[in-house]
Structures are given as C-alpha cells and as structure tokens.
mmCIF file of C-alpha atoms in Angstrom:
data_model
loop_
_atom_site.group_PDB
_atom_site.id
_atom_site.type_symbol
_atom_site.label_atom_id
_atom_site.label_comp_id
_atom_site.label_asym_id
_atom_site.label_seq_id
_atom_site.Cartn_x
_atom_site.Cartn_y
_atom_site.Cartn_z
ATOM 1 C CA MET E 1 -6.210 -20.578 12.357
ATOM 2 C CA LEU E 2 -9.064 -18.623 13.915
ATOM 3 C CA PRO E 3 -7.894 -15.061 14.706
ATOM 4 C CA THR E 4 -9.352 -15.077 18.234
ATOM 5 C CA LEU E 5 -7.451 -18.241 19.163
ATOM 6 C CA ARG E 6 -4.258 -16.816 17.749
ATOM 7 C CA VAL E 7 -4.637 -13.559 19.688
ATOM 8 C CA LEU E 8 -5.102 -15.520 22.928
ATOM 9 C CA LEU E 9 -2.059 -17.721 22.317
ATOM 10 C CA LEU E 10 0.115 -14.737 21.400
ATOM 11 C CA ALA E 11 -0.965 -12.895 24.531
ATOM 12 C CA ILE E 12 0.046 -15.870 26.666
ATOM 13 C CA ALA E 13 3.413 -16.098 24.881
ATOM 14 C CA SER E 14 4.057 -12.363 25.280
ATOM 15 C CA ALA E 15 3.303 -12.475 28.983
ATOM 16 C CA ALA E 16 5.652 -15.408 29.433
ATOM 17 C CA ALA E 17 8.425 -13.620 27.544
ATOM 18 C CA GLY E 18 8.299 -10.556 29.797
ATOM 19 C CA PRO E 19 8.444 -6.874 28.789
ATOM 20 C CA ALA E 20 9.588 -5.997 25.270
ATOM 21 C CA ALA E 21 12.672 -3.930 24.556
ATOM 22 C CA ALA E 22 12.214 -0.209 24.056
ATOM 23 C CA GLU E 23 11.342 0.761 20.489
ATOM 24 C CA PRO E 24 14.073 2.588 18.538
ATOM 25 C CA ALA E 25 13.780 6.248 17.645
ATOM 26 C CA ALA E 26 10.720 7.270 15.676
ATOM 27 C CA LEU E 27 10.716 6.233 12.026
ATOM 28 C CA PRO E 28 9.102 8.054 9.113
ATOM 29 C CA SER E 29 5.581 6.959 8.221
ATOM 30 C CA LEU E 30 4.263 5.667 4.908
ATOM 31 C CA GLY E 31 1.226 7.848 5.500
ATOM 32 C CA ALA E 32 -2.363 6.843 6.095
ATOM 33 C CA PRO E 33 -3.754 3.799 4.267
ATOM 34 C CA GLU E 34 -6.891 3.604 2.169
ATOM 35 C CA ALA E 35 -9.420 0.863 2.940
ATOM 36 C CA VAL E 36 -10.212 -0.780 -0.397
ATOM 37 C CA SER E 37 -12.262 -3.807 0.752
ATOM 38 C CA GLU E 38 -14.084 -3.970 4.089
ATOM 39 C CA GLY E 39 -16.590 -6.015 6.066
ATOM 40 C CA HIS E 40 -14.771 -9.348 6.019
ATOM 41 C CA LEU E 41 -14.032 -11.614 9.000
ATOM 42 C CA GLY E 42 -10.321 -12.442 9.194
ATOM 43 C CA LEU E 43 -8.108 -11.723 6.189
ATOM 44 C CA GLU E 44 -4.747 -13.222 5.192
ATOM 45 C CA GLY E 45 -2.480 -14.182 2.298
ATOM 46 C CA PRO E 46 -2.678 -11.311 -0.245
ATOM 47 C CA VAL E 47 -0.937 -11.959 -3.559
ATOM 48 C CA ALA E 48 -0.800 -9.707 -6.623
ATOM 49 C CA TRP E 49 -2.611 -10.801 -9.785
ATOM 50 C CA PRO E 50 -1.052 -9.184 -12.898
ATOM 51 C CA GLY E 51 -4.127 -9.342 -15.103
ATOM 52 C CA GLU E 52 -3.853 -9.865 -18.848
ATOM 53 C CA SER E 53 -3.322 -7.430 -21.733
ATOM 54 C CA GLY E 54 -3.424 -4.464 -19.383
ATOM 55 C CA ARG E 55 -6.761 -5.417 -17.815
ATOM 56 C CA GLY E 56 -7.908 -7.165 -14.658
ATOM 57 C CA ALA E 57 -4.966 -6.519 -12.324
ATOM 58 C CA GLY E 58 -5.652 -6.728 -8.615
ATOM 59 C CA VAL E 59 -5.122 -8.763 -5.476
ATOM 60 C CA LEU E 60 -6.202 -12.258 -4.461
ATOM 61 C CA PHE E 61 -6.636 -12.690 -0.713
ATOM 62 C CA ALA E 62 -8.157 -15.142 1.758
ATOM 63 C CA ASP E 63 -10.840 -14.686 4.383
ATOM 64 C CA VAL E 64 -9.662 -17.471 6.681
ATOM 65 C CA SER E 65 -12.596 -17.211 9.092
ATOM 66 C CA ALA E 66 -15.200 -17.249 6.295
ATOM 67 C CA GLY E 67 -13.427 -19.995 4.321
ATOM 68 C CA LYS E 68 -13.313 -17.947 1.099
ATOM 69 C CA ILE E 69 -10.785 -16.651 -1.421
ATOM 70 C CA LEU E 70 -11.585 -13.201 -2.801
ATOM 71 C CA PHE E 71 -10.326 -10.926 -5.555
ATOM 72 C CA TYR E 72 -10.029 -7.156 -5.393
ATOM 73 C CA ASP E 73 -10.202 -5.630 -8.881
ATOM 74 C CA ARG E 74 -7.924 -2.580 -8.959
ATOM 75 C CA ASP E 75 -9.704 -0.975 -11.921
ATOM 76 C CA SER E 76 -13.306 -1.318 -10.757
ATOM 77 C CA GLY E 77 -12.606 -1.148 -7.023
ATOM 78 C CA GLN E 78 -14.914 -4.114 -6.539
ATOM 79 C CA THR E 79 -14.318 -7.327 -4.583
ATOM 80 C CA ARG E 80 -15.791 -10.682 -5.554
ATOM 81 C CA VAL E 81 -15.560 -14.225 -4.225
ATOM 82 C CA VAL E 82 -13.516 -16.518 -6.486
ATOM 83 C CA ASP E 83 -13.692 -19.593 -4.232
ATOM 84 C CA PRO E 84 -16.522 -19.928 -1.679
ATOM 85 C CA ALA E 85 -15.057 -23.097 -0.097
ATOM 86 C CA SER E 86 -11.320 -22.569 0.358
ATOM 87 C CA GLY E 87 -10.579 -25.219 2.980
ATOM 88 C CA GLY E 88 -9.592 -22.494 5.421
ATOM 89 C CA ALA E 89 -6.984 -21.086 3.026
ATOM 90 C CA ASN E 90 -4.416 -18.781 4.623
ATOM 91 C CA GLY E 91 -1.208 -18.010 2.689
ATOM 92 C CA LEU E 92 -1.461 -17.842 -1.127
ATOM 93 C CA ALA E 93 1.208 -17.948 -3.850
ATOM 94 C CA LEU E 94 1.228 -17.968 -7.668
ATOM 95 C CA ALA E 95 3.516 -20.388 -9.501
ATOM 96 C CA GLY E 96 3.406 -22.060 -12.904
ATOM 97 C CA GLY E 97 -0.160 -21.066 -13.727
ATOM 98 C CA GLU E 98 -1.535 -22.367 -10.428
ATOM 99 C CA LEU E 99 -2.620 -20.793 -7.153
ATOM 100 C CA TYR E 100 -0.955 -22.593 -4.253
ATOM 101 C CA ARG E 101 -2.720 -22.246 -0.907
ATOM 102 C CA CYS E 102 -2.168 -23.239 2.714
ATOM 103 C CA GLU E 103 -5.467 -24.898 3.632
ATOM 104 C CA GLY E 104 -5.544 -24.871 7.442
ATOM 105 C CA LYS E 105 -8.909 -26.604 7.727
ATOM 106 C CA ASN E 106 -7.894 -29.374 5.316
ATOM 107 C CA ARG E 107 -4.375 -29.632 6.851
ATOM 108 C CA ARG E 108 -2.580 -29.425 3.518
ATOM 109 C CA VAL E 109 -1.051 -27.311 0.796
ATOM 110 C CA ALA E 110 -3.202 -27.403 -2.337
ATOM 111 C CA ALA E 111 -2.810 -26.233 -5.945
ATOM 112 C CA THR E 112 -5.663 -24.701 -7.940
ATOM 113 C CA GLU E 113 -5.764 -24.175 -11.699
ATOM 114 C CA LEU E 114 -5.740 -20.465 -12.481
ATOM 115 C CA ALA E 115 -6.420 -18.568 -15.696
ATOM 116 C CA ALA E 116 -7.487 -15.091 -16.800
ATOM 117 C CA GLY E 117 -11.082 -14.537 -17.817
ATOM 118 C CA GLU E 118 -12.197 -12.375 -20.740
ATOM 119 C CA ASP E 119 -11.837 -9.271 -18.579
ATOM 120 C CA GLY E 120 -8.356 -10.262 -17.401
ATOM 121 C CA THR E 121 -9.422 -11.083 -13.839
ATOM 122 C CA PRO E 122 -8.654 -14.534 -12.354
ATOM 123 C CA ARG E 123 -10.794 -17.619 -12.785
ATOM 124 C CA LEU E 124 -10.115 -20.671 -10.614
ATOM 125 C CA GLY E 125 -10.432 -24.272 -11.781
ATOM 126 C CA ALA E 126 -9.884 -27.667 -10.196
ATOM 127 C CA THR E 127 -7.940 -28.070 -6.940
ATOM 128 C CA ARG E 128 -5.547 -30.896 -6.077
ATOM 129 C CA PRO E 129 -3.424 -31.698 -3.010
ATOM 130 C CA ALA E 130 0.244 -30.667 -3.167
ATOM 131 C CA ALA E 131 1.461 -31.557 0.364
ATOM 132 C CA VAL E 132 -0.615 -33.464 2.892
ATOM 133 C CA ALA E 133 1.500 -34.762 5.801
ATOM 134 C CA VAL E 134 4.855 -34.326 7.482
ATOM 135 C CA PRO E 135 7.259 -37.295 7.513
ATOM 136 C CA GLY E 136 5.755 -39.871 9.857
ATOM 137 C CA GLY E 137 2.211 -39.146 8.746
ATOM 138 C CA ARG E 138 1.220 -36.332 11.122
ATOM 139 C CA PRO E 139 -1.068 -33.711 9.574
ATOM 140 C CA PHE E 140 0.172 -30.263 8.600
ATOM 141 C CA PHE E 141 -1.324 -27.024 9.809
ATOM 142 C CA THR E 142 0.271 -24.834 7.043
ATOM 143 C CA ASN E 143 0.351 -21.060 7.294
ATOM 144 C CA ASP E 144 2.335 -19.212 4.612
ATOM 145 C CA LEU E 145 4.202 -20.141 1.440
ATOM 146 C CA ILE E 146 6.362 -18.790 -1.385
ATOM 147 C CA ALA E 147 7.826 -20.098 -4.641
ATOM 148 C CA ALA E 148 11.633 -19.888 -4.845
ATOM 149 C CA GLY E 149 14.294 -21.754 -6.809
ATOM 150 C CA ASN E 150 12.629 -24.808 -8.321
ATOM 151 C CA GLY E 151 10.225 -25.355 -5.453
ATOM 152 C CA LEU E 152 7.736 -24.123 -2.926
ATOM 153 C CA PHE E 153 8.581 -23.352 0.714
ATOM 154 C CA PHE E 154 5.857 -23.323 3.373
ATOM 155 C CA THR E 155 5.664 -22.877 7.139
ATOM 156 C CA ASP E 156 3.908 -25.165 9.613
ATOM 157 C CA PRO E 157 3.511 -23.393 12.976
ATOM 158 C CA VAL E 158 1.275 -24.666 15.774
ATOM 159 C CA TYR E 159 -1.441 -22.238 16.925
ATOM 160 C CA GLY E 160 -3.797 -24.744 18.495
ATOM 161 C CA PRO E 161 -4.611 -28.451 18.784
ATOM 162 C CA ARG E 162 -4.564 -30.481 15.589
ATOM 163 C CA PRO E 163 -5.922 -33.948 14.766
ATOM 164 C CA GLY E 164 -3.323 -36.628 15.415
ATOM 165 C CA GLY E 165 -1.149 -34.393 17.602
ATOM 166 C CA GLY E 166 1.412 -31.759 16.721
ATOM 167 C CA PRO E 167 4.676 -32.251 14.860
ATOM 168 C CA ALA E 168 7.993 -32.790 16.576
ATOM 169 C CA VAL E 169 9.065 -29.376 15.274
ATOM 170 C CA GLU E 170 7.378 -26.253 14.009
ATOM 171 C CA GLY E 171 9.162 -26.195 10.694
ATOM 172 C CA VAL E 172 9.655 -24.872 7.209
ATOM 173 C CA TYR E 173 9.108 -27.465 4.465
ATOM 174 C CA ALA E 174 9.827 -27.637 0.740
ATOM 175 C CA ILE E 175 8.300 -29.443 -2.225
ATOM 176 C CA PRO E 176 9.414 -29.363 -5.869
ATOM 177 C CA LEU E 177 7.477 -27.445 -8.510
ATOM 178 C CA PRO E 178 5.339 -28.310 -10.245
ATOM 179 C CA ALA E 179 3.965 -30.290 -7.307
ATOM 180 C CA ALA E 180 3.635 -34.007 -7.943
ATOM 181 C CA SER E 181 0.266 -35.750 -8.202
ATOM 182 C CA PRO E 182 -0.287 -37.642 -5.987
ATOM 183 C CA PRO E 183 1.729 -35.389 -3.690
ATOM 184 C CA ALA E 184 5.258 -36.415 -2.757
ATOM 185 C CA GLU E 185 6.503 -36.221 0.825
ATOM 186 C CA ALA E 186 7.564 -32.714 1.827
ATOM 187 C CA THR E 187 11.150 -32.117 2.967
ATOM 188 C CA LEU E 188 11.873 -30.418 6.288
ATOM 189 C CA VAL E 189 14.426 -27.662 5.536
ATOM 190 C CA VAL E 190 14.279 -25.591 8.754
ATOM 191 C CA GLY E 191 13.543 -27.184 12.110
ATOM 192 C CA ASP E 192 15.187 -25.004 14.750
ATOM 193 C CA LEU E 193 12.913 -21.942 14.938
ATOM 194 C CA VAL E 194 10.436 -21.208 17.730
ATOM 195 C CA ARG E 195 7.402 -20.521 15.537
ATOM 196 C CA PRO E 196 8.023 -19.897 11.815
ATOM 197 C CA ASN E 197 5.280 -17.901 10.149
ATOM 198 C CA GLY E 198 5.718 -15.549 7.168
ATOM 199 C CA VAL E 199 8.041 -16.217 4.232
ATOM 200 C CA ALA E 200 9.312 -13.981 1.433
ATOM 201 C CA VAL E 201 11.944 -14.137 -1.293
ATOM 202 C CA ASP E 202 14.351 -11.436 -2.494
ATOM 203 C CA PRO E 203 14.066 -9.975 -6.024
ATOM 204 C CA ALA E 204 16.791 -12.297 -7.344
ATOM 205 C CA GLY E 205 14.963 -15.367 -6.035
ATOM 206 C CA VAL E 206 18.058 -16.411 -4.062
ATOM 207 C CA GLY E 207 17.419 -15.193 -0.532
ATOM 208 C CA LEU E 208 14.546 -16.673 1.484
ATOM 209 C CA TYR E 209 13.316 -14.714 4.507
ATOM 210 C CA VAL E 210 11.534 -16.544 7.332
ATOM 211 C CA ALA E 211 9.763 -14.706 10.159
ATOM 212 C CA ASP E 212 10.158 -16.476 13.494
ATOM 213 C CA GLU E 213 7.086 -15.043 15.172
ATOM 214 C CA GLY E 214 7.864 -16.875 18.407
ATOM 215 C CA ALA E 215 11.336 -15.282 18.749
ATOM 216 C CA ARG E 216 10.378 -12.012 16.989
ATOM 217 C CA LYS E 217 13.268 -12.333 14.570
ATOM 218 C CA ILE E 218 13.654 -12.593 10.800
ATOM 219 C CA HIS E 219 16.240 -14.964 9.326
ATOM 220 C CA ARG E 220 17.666 -15.058 5.815
ATOM 221 C CA TYR E 221 18.607 -18.279 4.007
ATOM 222 C CA THR E 222 20.132 -18.980 0.591
ATOM 223 C CA VAL E 223 17.996 -21.114 -1.719
ATOM 224 C CA VAL E 224 19.774 -24.103 -3.293
ATOM 225 C CA PRO E 225 17.857 -25.530 -6.296
ATOM 226 C CA ALA E 226 17.909 -29.307 -6.652
ATOM 227 C CA ALA E 227 18.031 -31.456 -9.780
ATOM 228 C CA GLY E 228 15.958 -34.434 -10.801
ATOM 229 C CA GLY E 229 12.616 -33.195 -9.499
ATOM 230 C CA ALA E 230 13.804 -32.989 -5.878
ATOM 231 C CA ALA E 231 12.783 -30.239 -3.474
ATOM 232 C CA PRO E 232 15.180 -27.275 -3.175
ATOM 233 C CA GLY E 233 17.256 -26.825 -0.029
ATOM 234 C CA LEU E 234 18.503 -23.939 2.084
ATOM 235 C CA VAL E 235 21.890 -22.778 3.311
ATOM 236 C CA GLY E 236 22.093 -20.627 6.433
ATOM 237 C CA PRO E 237 20.609 -18.971 8.308
ATOM 238 C CA SER E 238 21.906 -15.520 9.055
ATOM 239 C CA LEU E 239 19.993 -13.210 11.363
ATOM 240 C CA PHE E 240 18.494 -10.522 9.147
ATOM 241 C CA ALA E 241 16.651 -8.456 11.773
ATOM 242 C CA ASP E 242 15.515 -8.587 15.395
ATOM 243 C CA VAL E 243 12.127 -6.841 15.362
ATOM 244 C CA ALA E 244 11.073 -7.492 18.969
ATOM 245 C CA ALA E 245 11.016 -3.749 19.673
ATOM 246 C CA PHE E 246 8.341 -3.276 16.982
ATOM 247 C CA GLY E 247 6.153 -6.366 17.417
ATOM 248 C CA ASN E 248 5.761 -9.962 16.278
ATOM 249 C CA PRO E 249 6.482 -10.525 12.557
ATOM 250 C CA ASP E 250 3.822 -12.239 10.478
ATOM 251 C CA GLY E 251 3.502 -12.100 6.666
ATOM 252 C CA MET E 252 6.177 -10.417 4.543
ATOM 253 C CA THR E 253 7.079 -9.387 1.010
ATOM 254 C CA THR E 254 9.894 -7.593 -0.851
ATOM 255 C CA ASP E 255 9.999 -4.868 -3.486
ATOM 256 C CA ARG E 256 12.239 -4.734 -6.556
ATOM 257 C CA ALA E 257 14.853 -2.697 -4.638
ATOM 258 C CA GLY E 258 15.135 -5.475 -2.043
ATOM 259 C CA ARG E 259 13.356 -3.775 0.859
ATOM 260 C CA LEU E 260 11.406 -6.121 3.148
ATOM 261 C CA TYR E 261 7.858 -5.249 4.253
ATOM 262 C CA VAL E 262 6.786 -6.917 7.509
ATOM 263 C CA ALA E 263 3.261 -7.160 8.917
ATOM 264 C CA LEU E 264 3.305 -6.895 12.730
ATOM 265 C CA PHE E 265 0.252 -8.765 13.990
ATOM 266 C CA GLU E 266 -0.107 -7.727 17.629
ATOM 267 C CA THR E 267 0.873 -4.072 17.274
ATOM 268 C CA GLY E 268 -1.112 -3.544 14.068
ATOM 269 C CA ARG E 269 1.654 -2.001 11.984
ATOM 270 C CA LEU E 270 3.628 -2.377 8.769
ATOM 271 C CA LEU E 271 7.424 -2.179 9.109
ATOM 272 C CA VAL E 272 9.799 -1.555 6.178
ATOM 273 C CA LEU E 273 13.398 -2.793 6.396
ATOM 274 C CA SER E 274 16.326 -2.039 4.083
ATOM 275 C CA PRO E 275 18.083 -4.870 2.185
ATOM 276 C CA ASP E 276 20.561 -4.826 5.107
ATOM 277 C CA GLY E 277 17.823 -5.236 7.723
ATOM 278 C CA GLU E 278 17.798 -1.619 8.941
ATOM 279 C CA PRO E 279 14.403 -0.091 9.862
ATOM 280 C CA LEU E 280 13.342 2.520 7.299
ATOM 281 C CA ALA E 281 9.667 3.274 7.919
ATOM 282 C CA ILE E 282 6.627 2.145 9.877
ATOM 283 C CA ALA E 283 2.906 2.697 9.458
ATOM 284 C CA ASP E 284 -0.197 2.068 11.515
ATOM 285 C CA ALA E 285 -2.345 -0.507 9.759
ATOM 286 C CA GLY E 286 -4.972 -1.379 12.334
ATOM 287 C CA GLU E 287 -6.140 -4.447 14.193
ATOM 288 C CA ARG E 288 -4.439 -7.803 13.496
ATOM 289 C CA THR E 289 -2.079 -6.780 10.688
ATOM 290 C CA SER E 290 -1.460 -10.237 9.256
ATOM 291 C CA ASN E 291 0.145 -10.036 5.817
ATOM 292 C CA VAL E 292 1.243 -7.808 2.944
ATOM 293 C CA CYS E 293 1.912 -7.911 -0.791
ATOM 294 C CA LEU E 294 2.835 -5.318 -3.382
ATOM 295 C CA GLY E 295 0.615 -4.688 -6.360
ATOM 296 C CA HIS E 296 1.793 -5.898 -9.759
ATOM 297 C CA ASP E 297 3.238 -2.458 -10.624
ATOM 298 C CA GLN E 298 4.638 -2.021 -7.073
ATOM 299 C CA ARG E 299 2.977 1.366 -6.642
ATOM 300 C CA HIS E 300 0.997 0.135 -3.614
ATOM 301 C CA ALA E 301 1.382 -2.150 -0.617
ATOM 302 C CA TYR E 302 -1.782 -4.130 0.128
ATOM 303 C CA VAL E 303 -2.154 -5.132 3.763
ATOM 304 C CA THR E 304 -4.631 -7.512 5.394
ATOM 305 C CA ALA E 305 -5.697 -6.203 8.813
ATOM 306 C CA GLY E 306 -8.581 -7.896 10.622
ATOM 307 C CA GLY E 307 -11.502 -7.777 8.196
ATOM 308 C CA THR E 308 -10.094 -5.027 5.966
ATOM 309 C CA LEU E 309 -7.807 -4.907 2.923
ATOM 310 C CA LEU E 310 -5.751 -1.712 3.124
ATOM 311 C CA ARG E 311 -3.611 0.045 0.519
ATOM 312 C CA PHE E 312 -0.534 2.246 1.082
ATOM 313 C CA GLY E 313 0.977 4.315 -1.731
ATOM 314 C CA LEU E 314 4.688 3.624 -2.397
ATOM 315 C CA ASP E 315 7.659 5.008 -4.283
ATOM 316 C CA VAL E 316 9.881 1.928 -4.627
ATOM 317 C CA ASP E 317 12.207 3.718 -7.064
ATOM 318 C CA ARG E 318 13.846 5.606 -4.215
ATOM 319 C CA PRO E 319 17.307 4.281 -3.246
ATOM 320 C CA ALA E 320 17.089 0.979 -1.381
ATOM 321 C CA ASP E 321 18.410 2.513 1.851
ATOM 322 C CA GLU E 322 15.620 5.116 1.880
ATOM 323 C CA ALA E 323 12.002 4.728 2.958
ATOM 324 C CA PRO E 324 9.689 4.139 -0.061
ATOM 325 C CA ILE E 325 7.438 7.069 0.849
ATOM 326 C CA ARG E 326 5.438 8.516 -1.995
ATOM 327 C CA ALA E 327 5.603 12.306 -2.304
ATOM 328 C CA GLY E 328 2.510 13.891 -0.810
ATOM 329 C CA ALA E 329 1.597 10.830 1.250
ATOM 330 C CA ARG E 330 -1.203 11.620 3.676
ATOM 331 C CA PRO E 331 -0.072 11.597 7.321
ATOM 332 C CA PRO E 332 -1.848 9.158 9.661
ATOM 333 C CA ALA E 333 -5.059 10.393 11.246
ATOM 334 C CA GLY E 334 -4.156 12.741 14.084
ATOM 335 C CA GLY E 335 -0.559 12.962 12.836
#
C-alpha cells in the first residue's frame, strides 16, 4: 500500500473515531536511534538475517514504494538491493530456507529461495506463489506475516480499492509450511477484527499477537498446529493490550524475554510492552513508524520509519517486567 494513501485513510478513520484517550504517565525512553540506512521511499517488513559462520548478519527489509527488497549488512554498514522487482513486497518472514513476502502489487503471498553467499549475506533465488486468493476467488491485499506452529499466518487489511472488490472480512489467514505448489487455498482463522495489520509470535512459538490497527488494540491467540499438511489454527483471542492512548499499532516483534515491541504508525513511535501487556518504554522513531525487528543477537531493534531504517540499542537480558534500556543509552534529541 502506498504510504500517502494509507496516511489519508488513517486520518479519516481517526477523525471519525473522535478524540483519543489521554496518554498514561510518561514512560522511560529507549534513547535516541541511529539512522543506519537512509534515502529510501517507504520502508516496511524488516526481518533479521543471521548470516553464516559468524559473517554476513544484518536485516532484510522492503521499500514498498520503490518495489525493492534490500539488505543492510551489519558489519560493513552498507545497504544493497537483493531484489529490484519485489511485487510491492511489504511484510517479510524467514521459514524453512525461504523468504516469504506479502506482495501487495501482485495480490499474493510469495516464497523466494534464500541462501547465504560466500560472505554470509543473503542471496535470493526463484520466487513462487504461496497464497493467491481468499475463498471465493477474491484477490488478497496481504500486509504482514509470521511463521508459527507448522504454518504461516498473514493479515489481509483493506487500505484502498483492489481489483475484483474487497473481501467480506479483513482477516488473518493461515497456510501450512512448507507452502504447497501450486498454492493451496488459505484458511481464514480470524475474521472479527476491524483492520488486522501486524503479527508477531512469542518466544515459545505458541502465542500469536495480532495488531488490530482499526481498533487500536493487540490481541493474543494460541497457535494450534494441525496434522496431515493442514494449516494451523488459533484458539482465543484474549485482549493483550489497548494501545489507543499511544497510537495505532502496526508491525510488531518479540524478544527472548517475551516483551512485545510495537511500531506506532501515526505517532511515529516505538512502544515496548511487558509479557503481561504493561507499557514499559517508548521511543520517538520519526515519520510513519511502520515495523520493527530485533537483530539476530537481539542487541538492537531495527525500525522502519518513512524512508529510513533506524537502530535502537537494547539490553534484553533485563527482567521481562523492566524496560530493555541499554546502560548509557543516548537521550532523544532535546531530551
């Protein structure tokens, strides 16, 4: 989805919803971020790449507006294009040696062969469709996705007109992994949210978090693996957090202690919640804060904000009910 269209639609929705609730008492800050890759158009979908044999670790991320997938090399500090024609890729996820991607322009989820090059950095191969239409044949939009249980969960919100009309619901869907070829029909597993967007999974791979951007809430489900090559299911939900006082939740991720990191698109911030859903910390991340991932060693949070990839230092070894603030973190500018 083009960022400008999304901003307009969110502004209309916010006006219709009326004034937001007052924000809770001030939270500690993660400090000021470092811009590690700049000059892009509209970034989304960061995912950590572990590298190979201690080399080549970094972050894969999508420039939705430019139709590219890029890689930031942590060691060299350089960014390169790994796919110049991404099909409008948005959310990205690694599973089973493949890079799964929500291709908004192509109205599908796709899987791309992925391997480490001689320097340990990622090299992409052939791409195949993994999910192409909702039941009844209507095209997907696809926004964000995550591997959990024995399958892949992805969201399908509506942010503008789509060929063939919109779906009856803005849902969360599941497919089994590895994805079938040709692709099997996706299974609708959540159909009662206003506008599902970001998804994340807890460290145990059991709890699935879904951000309802339309209601400004985050729900938690329990993943139920299925046998015989079927898509996994979900049990729940339970309300994990109401974040309306902070902004609209977009992309999310968790750390090994179970804290949830939430990108807040409209307000341009990164919110950290405890495993119980309590606010722990917040940080200014700039215009259109769309998504977040942790680096492979979990020492940094990488955030996509407008055309910039940002990096916050973390200390995730603090107790799970404490903010993961690294000692000596720089305060925000002017703070």
